[in-house]
Tab-separated table of C-alpha atoms and ligand atoms in Angstrom:
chain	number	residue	atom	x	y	z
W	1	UNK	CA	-6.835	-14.090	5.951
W	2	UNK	CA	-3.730	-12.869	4.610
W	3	UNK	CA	-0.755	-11.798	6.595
W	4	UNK	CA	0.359	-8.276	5.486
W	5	UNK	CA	3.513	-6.195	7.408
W	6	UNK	CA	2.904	-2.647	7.591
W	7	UNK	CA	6.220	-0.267	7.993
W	8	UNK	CA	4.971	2.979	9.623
W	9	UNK	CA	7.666	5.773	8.565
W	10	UNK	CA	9.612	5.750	12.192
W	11	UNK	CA	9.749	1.664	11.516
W	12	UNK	CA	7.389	0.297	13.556
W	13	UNK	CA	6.018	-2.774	12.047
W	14	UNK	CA	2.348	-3.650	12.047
W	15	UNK	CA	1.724	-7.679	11.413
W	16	UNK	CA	-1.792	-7.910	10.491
W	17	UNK	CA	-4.401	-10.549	9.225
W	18	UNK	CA	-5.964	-9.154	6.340
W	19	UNK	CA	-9.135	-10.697	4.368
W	20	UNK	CA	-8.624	-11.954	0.820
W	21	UNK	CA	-10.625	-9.623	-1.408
W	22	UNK	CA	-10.257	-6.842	0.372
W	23	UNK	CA	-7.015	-4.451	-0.224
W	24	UNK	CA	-3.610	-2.939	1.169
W	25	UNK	CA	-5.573	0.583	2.072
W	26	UNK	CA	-8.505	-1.531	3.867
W	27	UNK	CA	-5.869	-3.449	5.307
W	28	UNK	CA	-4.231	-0.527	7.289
W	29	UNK	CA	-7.145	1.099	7.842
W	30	UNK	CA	-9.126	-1.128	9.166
W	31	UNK	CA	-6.414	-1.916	11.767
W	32	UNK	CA	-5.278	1.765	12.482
W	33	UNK	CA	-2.169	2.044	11.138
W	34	UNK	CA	-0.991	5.073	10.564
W	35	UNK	CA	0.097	6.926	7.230
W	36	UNK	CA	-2.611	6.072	5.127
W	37	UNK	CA	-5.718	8.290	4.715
W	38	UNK	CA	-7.261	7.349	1.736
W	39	UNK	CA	-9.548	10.225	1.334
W	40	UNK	CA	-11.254	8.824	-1.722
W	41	UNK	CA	-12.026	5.718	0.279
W	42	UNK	CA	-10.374	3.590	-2.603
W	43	UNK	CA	-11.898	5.161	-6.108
W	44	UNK	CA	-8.406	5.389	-7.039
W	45	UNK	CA	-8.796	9.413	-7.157
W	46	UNK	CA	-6.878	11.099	-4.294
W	47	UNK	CA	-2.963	9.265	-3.737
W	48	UNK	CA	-3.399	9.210	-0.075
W	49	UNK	CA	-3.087	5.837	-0.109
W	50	UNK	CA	0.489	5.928	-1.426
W	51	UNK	CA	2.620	3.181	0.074
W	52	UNK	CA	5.917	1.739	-1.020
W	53	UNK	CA	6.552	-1.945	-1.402
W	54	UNK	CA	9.295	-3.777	-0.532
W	55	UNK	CA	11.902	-4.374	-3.507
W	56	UNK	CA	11.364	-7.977	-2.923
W	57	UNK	CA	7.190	-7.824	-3.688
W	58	UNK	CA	7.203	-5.831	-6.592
W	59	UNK	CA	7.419	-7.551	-9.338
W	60	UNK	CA	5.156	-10.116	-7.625
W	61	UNK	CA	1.776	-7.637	-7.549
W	62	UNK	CA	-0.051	-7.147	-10.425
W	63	UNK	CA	1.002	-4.229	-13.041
W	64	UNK	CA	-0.307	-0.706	-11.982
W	65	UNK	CA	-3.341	0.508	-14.766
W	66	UNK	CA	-2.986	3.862	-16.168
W	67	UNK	CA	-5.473	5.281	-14.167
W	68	UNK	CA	-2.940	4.530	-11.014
W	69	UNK	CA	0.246	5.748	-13.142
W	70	UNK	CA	-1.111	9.098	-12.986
W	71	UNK	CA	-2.916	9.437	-10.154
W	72	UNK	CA	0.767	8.443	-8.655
W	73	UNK	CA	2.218	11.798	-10.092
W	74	UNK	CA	0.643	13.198	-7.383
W	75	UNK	CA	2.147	11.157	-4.327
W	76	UNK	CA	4.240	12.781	-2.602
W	77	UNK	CA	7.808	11.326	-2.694
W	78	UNK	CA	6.971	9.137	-5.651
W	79	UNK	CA	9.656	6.315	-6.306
W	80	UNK	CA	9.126	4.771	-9.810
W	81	UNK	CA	9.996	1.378	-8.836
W	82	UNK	CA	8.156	0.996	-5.449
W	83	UNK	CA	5.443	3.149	-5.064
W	84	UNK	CA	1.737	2.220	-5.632
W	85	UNK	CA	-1.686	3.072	-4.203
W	86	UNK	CA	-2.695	0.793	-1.464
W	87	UNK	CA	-6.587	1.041	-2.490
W	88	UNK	CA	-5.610	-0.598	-5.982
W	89	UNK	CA	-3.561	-3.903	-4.512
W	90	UNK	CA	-6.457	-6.088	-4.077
W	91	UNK	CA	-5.012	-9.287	-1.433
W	92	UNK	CA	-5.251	-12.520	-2.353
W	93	UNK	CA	-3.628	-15.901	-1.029
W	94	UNK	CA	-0.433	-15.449	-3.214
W	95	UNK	CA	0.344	-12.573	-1.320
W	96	UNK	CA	0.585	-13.776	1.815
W	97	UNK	CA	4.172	-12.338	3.999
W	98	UNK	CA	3.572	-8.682	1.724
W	99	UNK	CA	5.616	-5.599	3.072
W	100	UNK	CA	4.907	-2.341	2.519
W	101	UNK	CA	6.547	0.710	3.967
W	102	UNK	CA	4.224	4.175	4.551
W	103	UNK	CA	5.869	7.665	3.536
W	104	UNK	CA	6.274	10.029	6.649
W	105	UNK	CA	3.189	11.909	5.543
W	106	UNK	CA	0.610	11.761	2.265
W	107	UNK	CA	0.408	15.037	-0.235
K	201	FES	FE1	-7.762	7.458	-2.823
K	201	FES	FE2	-6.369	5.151	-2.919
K	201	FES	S1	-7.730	5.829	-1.405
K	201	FES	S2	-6.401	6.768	-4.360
């Protein structure tokens, strides 16, 4: 398990074990967290999974693939440096302590 902190947009912070393998959208919904509804279920085809991560994590994930660049033109609230789709950050042991902060509401 991975521990994962979860921003919701009015700041209340959701510490929560998350399994390795799984992702950051699995993560929060699998623990009811709210601001993520991931209407695709993770194909990478909707943006309702659109988090931002804390300025101190990104350059620690892994690059975002084309096929996230643009389906991130249609977050709502898009920040170039920060945001990414929670469905495509696949956890792992090095990530262990990630933050991520929800937007007030998805597209
Ligand atoms: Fe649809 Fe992430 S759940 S893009």
């Amino acid at each position: 398990m991975v521990k994962i902190t979860y921003i919701e947009f009015d700041g209340k912070r959701n510490v929560v074990d998350v399994p390795a393998n799984s992702t950051v959208m699995e993560g929060a919904r699998d623990n009811n967290i709210r601001g993520i509804e991931a209407d695709c279920g993770g194909a990478c085809a909707c943006s309702t999974c659109h988090i931002y991560v804390d300025p101190d994590w990104v350059d620690k994930l892994p690059k975002k693939d084309p096929v996230e660049e643009e389906m991130l033109d249609f977050a709502l609230g898009c920040d170039a440096l920060r945001s990414r789709l929670a469905c495509q950050i696949r956890i792992k042991k090095s990530l262990e302590g990630l933050i991520v902060e929800l937007p007030e509401k998805q597209i």
